[in-house]
Amino acid sequence: MTVVGPFGLSVRDQALEADVQAGLAAVEEGLLEATKSEVPFITEAAQHLVRAGGKRFRPLLVTLAAQFGDPYAPGVVPSAVVVELTHLATLYHDDVMDEADVRRGVPSANSRWGNSVAVLTGDFLFARASHILADLGPEAVRIQAEAFERLVTGQILETAGPRDGRDPIDHYMDVLSGKTGSLIAVAGRFGAMMSGADETVVDVLTQYGERLGVAFQLADDVLDIASDTRESGKTPGTDLREGIPTMPVLRLRERVERLGLAEDIALSELLASDLSDDARHAEALARLRVHPALDQARRDTVRYAEDARATLAPLPECDAKAALVELCDAVVHRAG
């Protein structure tokens, strides 16, 4: 059993390991090629996050999903590049919205070059992804367009907040399905589709990707509270400082509504206050790290990862399926 890919994923079969490693290496080459420009400064900005590394979670899923058809089919690697370019583009935009200083352990593009360059670089990556998509056919273009619409809708829903009378946690799950689940669903779908897998397999891996994507984001919510910069590659408590209610905060508010405990109310009020002050932010982070709401958010992560695992049941038993099952475990492990 060898370790490959993000989170130390174990692959039991040498042939599968070789395919995964070769696929991810080809994606890496494709990312560097797709982010080149005749303008050296654009190349530098566009490759900033590519060269910073990252988990390459989405390309890994494309590569594993392709194992259910022909993993060497010509559309597999380009589709993985498209998905990762789209993801990278959203990171440039997210960091502007969040006023983030650090991403993947390096200065964010906006902190290095300013918001305008960061936004335009994200747009450049979207354009390059679209260029590659055009060679993959109209169906691939349609799938990506629908996913991108869902991604943006999820981001807008997060910004707007739940409408009156809507349960905040139900609203948040819609947000996660859109802004994270949609693109990871495309990763599973493209891998299976481009490899020529049966339509049933394509549907299973699309559903798996969406559910795993939600679990992945829930794990990120926990990491944003529980980890330090070295572990997560970004500044802890970024969402707290921006007043974005992620699952640990929503579980705290739910607990306040249900139990009305004085210490919960005090913490909820602290989180709702101005956390631009470093001391108040540090206090809020420290108190939330030891609160039961964080454990509840971890349990939420486990539940959605288990849903993703259950989705795989119709697939034939093979090493690729075992790797997809282990990917569920790896996502949960990230949350602690």
CSV table of C-alpha atoms in Angstrom, one decimal:
chain,number,residue,atom,x,y,z
A,1,MET,CA,0.0,0.0,0.0
A,2,THR,CA,1.6,3.3,-1.1
A,3,VAL,CA,0.8,6.9,-0.3
A,4,VAL,CA,-0.2,9.3,-3.1
A,5,GLY,CA,-2.1,12.5,-3.6
A,6,PRO,CA,-3.7,14.7,-1.0
A,7,PHE,CA,-4.2,13.7,2.7
A,8,GLY,CA,-1.8,10.8,2.3
A,9,LEU,CA,-4.4,8.7,0.3
A,10,SER,CA,-3.3,5.1,0.2
A,11,VAL,CA,-3.6,3.2,-3.1
A,12,ARG,CA,-3.3,-0.6,-2.8
A,13,ASP,CA,-2.7,-1.5,-6.5
A,14,GLN,CA,0.6,-0.6,-8.2
A,15,ALA,CA,-1.0,-0.1,-11.6
A,16,LEU,CA,-3.6,2.2,-10.1
A,17,GLU,CA,-0.9,4.1,-8.2
A,18,ALA,CA,1.0,4.6,-11.4
A,19,ASP,CA,-2.0,5.8,-13.2
A,20,VAL,CA,-2.9,8.3,-10.4
A,21,GLN,CA,0.7,9.6,-10.2
A,22,ALA,CA,1.0,9.9,-13.9
A,23,GLY,CA,-2.4,11.6,-14.2
A,24,LEU,CA,-1.6,14.2,-11.5
A,25,ALA,CA,1.8,14.9,-13.0
A,26,ALA,CA,0.2,15.5,-16.4
A,27,VAL,CA,-2.4,17.8,-14.7
A,28,GLU,CA,0.4,19.8,-13.1
A,29,GLU,CA,2.1,20.2,-16.5
A,30,GLY,CA,-1.2,21.3,-17.9
A,31,LEU,CA,-1.8,23.9,-15.2
A,32,LEU,CA,1.6,25.5,-15.8
A,33,GLU,CA,1.0,25.5,-19.6
A,34,ALA,CA,-2.5,27.0,-19.2
A,35,THR,CA,-1.3,29.8,-17.0
A,36,LYS,CA,1.5,31.0,-19.3
A,37,SER,CA,1.0,34.4,-21.0
A,38,GLU,CA,3.0,36.4,-23.5
A,39,VAL,CA,3.0,39.0,-20.7
A,40,PRO,CA,5.5,37.9,-18.0
A,41,PHE,CA,3.6,39.7,-15.2
A,42,ILE,CA,0.4,37.8,-16.1
A,43,THR,CA,2.3,34.5,-16.0
A,44,GLU,CA,3.7,35.3,-12.6
A,45,ALA,CA,0.4,36.3,-11.1
A,46,ALA,CA,-1.5,33.4,-12.8
A,47,GLN,CA,1.0,30.8,-11.6
A,48,HIS,CA,1.3,32.3,-8.1
A,49,LEU,CA,-1.2,29.8,-6.5
A,50,VAL,CA,-0.3,27.0,-8.9
A,51,ARG,CA,3.3,27.0,-7.7
A,52,ALA,CA,2.2,27.4,-4.1
A,53,GLY,CA,1.0,23.8,-4.3
A,54,GLY,CA,-2.3,22.6,-2.9
A,55,LYS,CA,-4.1,19.4,-2.4
A,56,ARG,CA,-5.2,18.9,-6.0
A,57,PHE,CA,-8.3,17.3,-4.6
A,58,ARG,CA,-10.4,17.8,-7.7
A,59,PRO,CA,-7.9,16.5,-10.2
A,60,LEU,CA,-7.4,13.4,-8.0
A,61,LEU,CA,-11.1,12.8,-8.1
A,62,VAL,CA,-11.1,13.1,-11.9
A,63,THR,CA,-8.3,10.7,-12.1
A,64,LEU,CA,-9.9,8.1,-9.9
A,65,ALA,CA,-13.3,8.4,-11.6
A,66,ALA,CA,-11.7,7.8,-14.9
A,67,GLN,CA,-10.6,4.4,-13.7
A,68,PHE,CA,-14.2,3.2,-14.3
A,69,GLY,CA,-13.7,3.7,-18.1
A,70,ASP,CA,-10.5,4.3,-20.1
A,71,PRO,CA,-8.2,6.3,-17.8
A,72,TYR,CA,-6.0,7.2,-20.8
A,73,ALA,CA,-8.8,8.7,-22.8
A,74,PRO,CA,-7.7,12.1,-24.3
A,75,GLY,CA,-10.2,14.2,-22.4
A,76,VAL,CA,-9.4,13.1,-18.9
A,77,VAL,CA,-6.3,15.2,-18.1
A,78,PRO,CA,-7.7,18.4,-19.8
A,79,SER,CA,-10.9,18.1,-17.9
A,80,ALA,CA,-9.0,17.8,-14.7
A,81,VAL,CA,-7.0,20.9,-15.6
A,82,VAL,CA,-10.3,22.8,-16.3
A,83,VAL,CA,-11.7,21.9,-12.9
A,84,GLU,CA,-8.6,22.9,-11.0
A,85,LEU,CA,-8.2,26.2,-13.0
A,86,THR,CA,-11.8,27.0,-12.1
A,87,HIS,CA,-11.1,26.3,-8.5
A,88,LEU,CA,-7.9,28.4,-8.5
A,89,ALA,CA,-9.8,31.3,-10.1
A,90,THR,CA,-12.4,31.3,-7.3
A,91,LEU,CA,-9.6,31.4,-4.7
A,92,TYR,CA,-8.2,34.6,-6.2
A,93,HIS,CA,-11.7,36.1,-6.0
A,94,ASP,CA,-12.4,34.7,-2.5
A,95,ASP,CA,-9.3,36.2,-1.1
A,96,VAL,CA,-10.4,39.6,-2.4
A,97,MET,CA,-13.8,39.2,-0.8
A,98,ASP,CA,-12.3,38.0,2.5
A,99,GLU,CA,-9.4,40.5,2.5
A,100,ALA,CA,-7.2,37.5,3.1
A,101,ASP,CA,-3.5,37.9,3.6
A,102,VAL,CA,-2.3,34.3,3.2
A,103,ARG,CA,-3.3,31.4,0.9
A,104,ARG,CA,-1.6,28.1,0.7
A,105,GLY,CA,1.1,29.3,3.0
A,106,VAL,CA,2.2,32.2,0.8
A,107,PRO,CA,1.0,35.8,0.6
A,108,SER,CA,-2.4,36.0,-1.2
A,109,ALA,CA,-2.4,37.6,-4.7
A,110,ASN,CA,-4.5,40.6,-3.4
A,111,SER,CA,-2.0,41.3,-0.5
A,112,ARG,CA,0.9,41.1,-3.0
A,113,TRP,CA,-0.4,42.9,-6.0
A,114,GLY,CA,-3.7,44.5,-4.9
A,115,ASN,CA,-7.4,43.6,-5.4
A,116,SER,CA,-7.6,44.7,-9.1
A,117,VAL,CA,-4.8,42.4,-10.2
A,118,ALA,CA,-6.2,39.5,-8.1
A,119,VAL,CA,-9.7,39.8,-9.6
A,120,LEU,CA,-8.3,40.1,-13.2
A,121,THR,CA,-6.0,37.1,-12.7
A,122,GLY,CA,-9.0,35.1,-11.5
A,123,ASP,CA,-10.8,36.2,-14.7
A,124,PHE,CA,-7.8,35.2,-16.8
A,125,LEU,CA,-7.9,31.7,-15.3
A,126,PHE,CA,-11.6,31.4,-16.1
A,127,ALA,CA,-10.8,32.4,-19.6
A,128,ARG,CA,-8.1,29.8,-20.0
A,129,ALA,CA,-10.4,27.1,-18.5
A,130,SER,CA,-13.1,28.0,-21.1
A,131,HIS,CA,-10.5,27.8,-23.9
A,132,ILE,CA,-9.7,24.2,-22.9
A,133,LEU,CA,-13.4,23.4,-22.5
A,134,ALA,CA,-14.1,24.4,-26.0
A,135,ASP,CA,-12.0,21.4,-27.2
A,136,LEU,CA,-13.9,19.0,-25.0
A,137,GLY,CA,-17.2,19.5,-26.7
A,138,PRO,CA,-20.5,21.3,-26.1
A,139,GLU,CA,-21.7,18.9,-23.4
A,140,ALA,CA,-18.6,19.6,-21.3
A,141,VAL,CA,-19.2,23.4,-21.8
A,142,ARG,CA,-22.8,23.0,-20.7
A,143,ILE,CA,-21.9,21.0,-17.6
A,144,GLN,CA,-19.2,23.5,-16.5
A,145,ALA,CA,-21.5,26.5,-17.2
A,146,GLU,CA,-24.3,24.9,-15.0
A,147,ALA,CA,-21.8,24.2,-12.2
A,148,PHE,CA,-20.3,27.7,-12.4
A,149,GLU,CA,-23.8,29.2,-12.1
A,150,ARG,CA,-24.4,27.0,-9.0
A,151,LEU,CA,-21.1,28.0,-7.6
A,152,VAL,CA,-21.8,31.7,-8.0
A,153,THR,CA,-25.3,31.3,-6.7
A,154,GLY,CA,-24.0,29.6,-3.6
A,155,GLN,CA,-21.6,32.4,-3.0
A,156,ILE,CA,-24.3,35.0,-3.4
A,157,LEU,CA,-26.6,33.0,-1.0
A,158,GLU,CA,-23.8,33.0,1.6
A,159,THR,CA,-23.4,36.8,1.2
A,160,ALA,CA,-27.2,37.5,1.3
A,161,GLY,CA,-27.9,35.2,4.3
A,162,PRO,CA,-31.1,33.1,4.8
A,163,ARG,CA,-34.5,34.6,4.0
A,164,ASP,CA,-36.9,35.2,6.9
A,165,GLY,CA,-38.2,32.0,8.4
A,166,ARG,CA,-35.5,29.8,6.7
A,167,ASP,CA,-33.5,27.6,9.0
A,168,PRO,CA,-30.0,29.0,8.9
A,169,ILE,CA,-28.4,25.5,8.8
A,170,ASP,CA,-30.6,24.4,5.9
A,171,HIS,CA,-29.7,27.6,4.1
A,172,TYR,CA,-26.0,27.0,4.8
A,173,MET,CA,-26.2,23.5,3.4
A,174,ASP,CA,-27.6,24.9,0.1
A,175,VAL,CA,-24.7,27.4,0.1
A,176,LEU,CA,-22.1,24.5,0.5
A,177,SER,CA,-23.8,22.4,-2.2
A,178,GLY,CA,-23.5,25.3,-4.6
A,179,LYS,CA,-20.2,26.9,-3.8
A,180,THR,CA,-18.2,23.7,-3.1
A,181,GLY,CA,-20.2,20.6,-4.0
A,182,SER,CA,-21.0,21.7,-7.5
A,183,LEU,CA,-17.4,21.8,-8.8
A,184,ILE,CA,-16.4,18.6,-7.0
A,185,ALA,CA,-19.4,16.9,-8.5
A,186,VAL,CA,-18.1,18.1,-11.9
A,187,ALA,CA,-14.7,16.5,-11.1
A,188,GLY,CA,-16.4,13.1,-10.6
A,189,ARG,CA,-18.6,13.6,-13.6
A,190,PHE,CA,-15.9,14.6,-16.0
A,191,GLY,CA,-13.6,11.8,-15.0
A,192,ALA,CA,-16.2,9.2,-15.6
A,193,MET,CA,-17.7,10.9,-18.7
A,194,MET,CA,-14.4,11.6,-20.4
A,195,SER,CA,-13.3,8.0,-19.8
A,196,GLY,CA,-16.4,6.6,-21.5
A,197,ALA,CA,-17.8,5.0,-18.3
A,198,ASP,CA,-21.5,3.9,-18.3
A,199,GLU,CA,-24.1,6.6,-17.7
A,200,THR,CA,-25.0,4.9,-14.4
A,201,VAL,CA,-21.4,5.2,-13.2
A,202,VAL,CA,-21.3,8.8,-14.3
A,203,ASP,CA,-24.4,9.6,-12.2
A,204,VAL,CA,-23.0,7.8,-9.2
A,205,LEU,CA,-19.7,9.6,-9.3
A,206,THR,CA,-21.5,12.9,-9.8
A,207,GLN,CA,-23.6,12.4,-6.7
A,208,TYR,CA,-20.6,11.1,-4.8
A,209,GLY,CA,-18.6,14.2,-5.7
A,210,GLU,CA,-21.3,16.6,-4.6
A,211,ARG,CA,-21.7,14.9,-1.2
A,212,LEU,CA,-18.0,14.6,-0.7
A,213,GLY,CA,-17.6,18.3,-1.6
A,214,VAL,CA,-20.0,19.3,1.2
A,215,ALA,CA,-18.1,17.1,3.6
A,216,PHE,CA,-14.9,18.7,2.4
A,217,GLN,CA,-16.1,22.2,3.0
A,218,LEU,CA,-17.5,21.2,6.5
A,219,ALA,CA,-14.0,19.9,7.3
A,220,ASP,CA,-12.6,23.2,6.1
A,221,ASP,CA,-15.0,25.0,8.5
A,222,VAL,CA,-13.6,23.0,11.4
A,223,LEU,CA,-10.0,23.6,10.2
A,224,ASP,CA,-10.6,27.3,10.0
A,225,ILE,CA,-11.3,27.2,13.7
A,226,ALA,CA,-9.1,24.3,15.0
A,227,SER,CA,-5.9,24.6,13.0
A,228,ASP,CA,-3.0,27.0,12.8
A,229,THR,CA,-1.6,28.6,9.6
A,230,ARG,CA,1.0,25.9,9.2
A,231,GLU,CA,-1.7,23.2,8.9
A,232,SER,CA,-4.3,25.0,6.8
A,233,GLY,CA,-2.1,27.3,4.7
A,234,LYS,CA,-4.2,30.3,5.5
A,235,THR,CA,-4.9,32.5,8.5
A,236,PRO,CA,-7.1,30.8,11.1
A,237,GLY,CA,-10.4,32.4,11.9
A,238,THR,CA,-10.7,34.3,8.6
A,239,ASP,CA,-14.4,33.6,8.3
A,240,LEU,CA,-14.9,34.6,12.0
A,241,ARG,CA,-13.2,38.0,11.4
A,242,GLU,CA,-15.3,38.6,8.3
A,243,GLY,CA,-18.5,37.7,10.1
A,244,ILE,CA,-19.3,34.7,7.9
A,245,PRO,CA,-21.2,32.1,9.9
A,246,THR,CA,-19.8,28.7,9.1
A,247,MET,CA,-21.1,25.5,10.6
A,248,PRO,CA,-19.4,25.8,14.1
A,249,VAL,CA,-20.9,29.2,14.6
A,250,LEU,CA,-24.3,28.0,13.3
A,251,ARG,CA,-24.2,25.1,15.7
A,252,LEU,CA,-23.4,27.5,18.5
A,253,ARG,CA,-26.4,29.7,17.6
A,254,GLU,CA,-28.6,26.6,17.4
A,255,ARG,CA,-27.5,25.6,20.9
A,256,VAL,CA,-28.3,29.1,22.2
A,257,GLU,CA,-31.8,28.8,20.8
A,258,ARG,CA,-32.3,25.3,22.3
A,259,LEU,CA,-30.6,25.7,25.7
A,260,GLY,CA,-30.1,29.4,26.4
A,261,LEU,CA,-27.0,28.8,28.5
A,262,ALA,CA,-25.3,32.0,29.7
A,263,GLU,CA,-21.8,31.0,28.5
A,264,ASP,CA,-23.2,30.1,25.0
A,265,ILE,CA,-25.0,33.5,24.8
A,266,ALA,CA,-21.8,35.3,25.8
A,267,LEU,CA,-19.7,33.5,23.1
A,268,SER,CA,-22.4,34.1,20.5
A,269,GLU,CA,-22.4,37.8,21.3
A,270,LEU,CA,-18.6,37.9,21.1
A,271,LEU,CA,-18.7,36.3,17.7
A,272,ALA,CA,-21.3,38.8,16.5
A,273,SER,CA,-19.2,41.7,17.6
A,274,ASP,CA,-16.4,43.5,15.7
A,275,LEU,CA,-13.6,41.0,15.5
A,276,SER,CA,-11.2,43.2,13.6
A,277,ASP,CA,-9.4,43.8,16.9
A,278,ASP,CA,-6.8,41.1,17.1
A,279,ALA,CA,-7.3,40.5,20.9
A,280,ARG,CA,-11.0,40.0,20.5
A,281,HIS,CA,-10.5,37.8,17.5
A,282,ALA,CA,-8.0,35.6,19.4
A,283,GLU,CA,-10.3,35.3,22.3
A,284,ALA,CA,-13.3,34.3,20.1
A,285,LEU,CA,-11.1,31.7,18.3
A,286,ALA,CA,-9.8,30.2,21.6
A,287,ARG,CA,-13.2,29.9,23.1
A,288,LEU,CA,-14.8,28.3,20.1
A,289,ARG,CA,-12.0,25.8,19.8
A,290,VAL,CA,-13.0,24.2,23.1
A,291,HIS,CA,-16.8,24.6,22.6
A,292,PRO,CA,-19.2,21.6,22.0
A,293,ALA,CA,-20.3,23.4,18.8
A,294,LEU,CA,-17.0,22.6,17.1
A,295,ASP,CA,-17.5,18.9,18.0
A,296,GLN,CA,-21.0,19.0,16.5
A,297,ALA,CA,-19.5,20.5,13.3
A,298,ARG,CA,-17.1,17.6,13.2
A,299,ARG,CA,-20.0,15.1,13.5
A,300,ASP,CA,-21.7,16.9,10.6
A,301,THR,CA,-18.6,16.3,8.5
A,302,VAL,CA,-18.6,12.6,9.3
A,303,ARG,CA,-22.3,12.3,8.4
A,304,TYR,CA,-21.8,13.8,5.0
A,305,ALA,CA,-18.7,11.8,4.3
A,306,GLU,CA,-20.7,8.7,5.2
A,307,ASP,CA,-23.4,9.8,2.8
A,308,ALA,CA,-20.7,10.1,0.0
A,309,ARG,CA,-19.4,6.6,0.9
A,310,ALA,CA,-22.9,5.1,0.7
A,311,THR,CA,-23.4,6.6,-2.8
A,312,LEU,CA,-20.6,4.4,-4.1
A,313,ALA,CA,-22.5,1.1,-3.3
A,314,PRO,CA,-23.6,0.4,-6.9
A,315,LEU,CA,-20.1,0.6,-8.2
A,316,PRO,CA,-18.2,-2.7,-8.8
A,317,GLU,CA,-15.6,-3.6,-6.2
A,318,CYS,CA,-12.2,-2.6,-7.4
A,319,ASP,CA,-9.1,-0.7,-6.2
A,320,ALA,CA,-10.4,2.6,-7.6
A,321,LYS,CA,-13.6,2.2,-5.5
A,322,ALA,CA,-11.6,1.4,-2.5
A,323,ALA,CA,-9.5,4.6,-3.0
A,324,LEU,CA,-12.8,6.6,-3.3
A,325,VAL,CA,-14.0,5.1,0.0
A,326,GLU,CA,-10.7,6.0,1.6
A,327,LEU,CA,-11.0,9.6,0.3
A,328,CYS,CA,-14.1,9.9,2.5
A,329,ASP,CA,-12.1,8.8,5.5
A,330,ALA,CA,-9.3,11.2,4.6
A,331,VAL,CA,-11.7,14.2,4.4
A,332,VAL,CA,-13.0,13.3,7.9
A,333,HIS,CA,-9.5,12.9,9.2
A,334,ARG,CA,-8.8,16.5,8.2
A,335,ALA,CA,-11.5,17.7,10.6
A,336,GLY,CA,-9.9,15.8,13.5
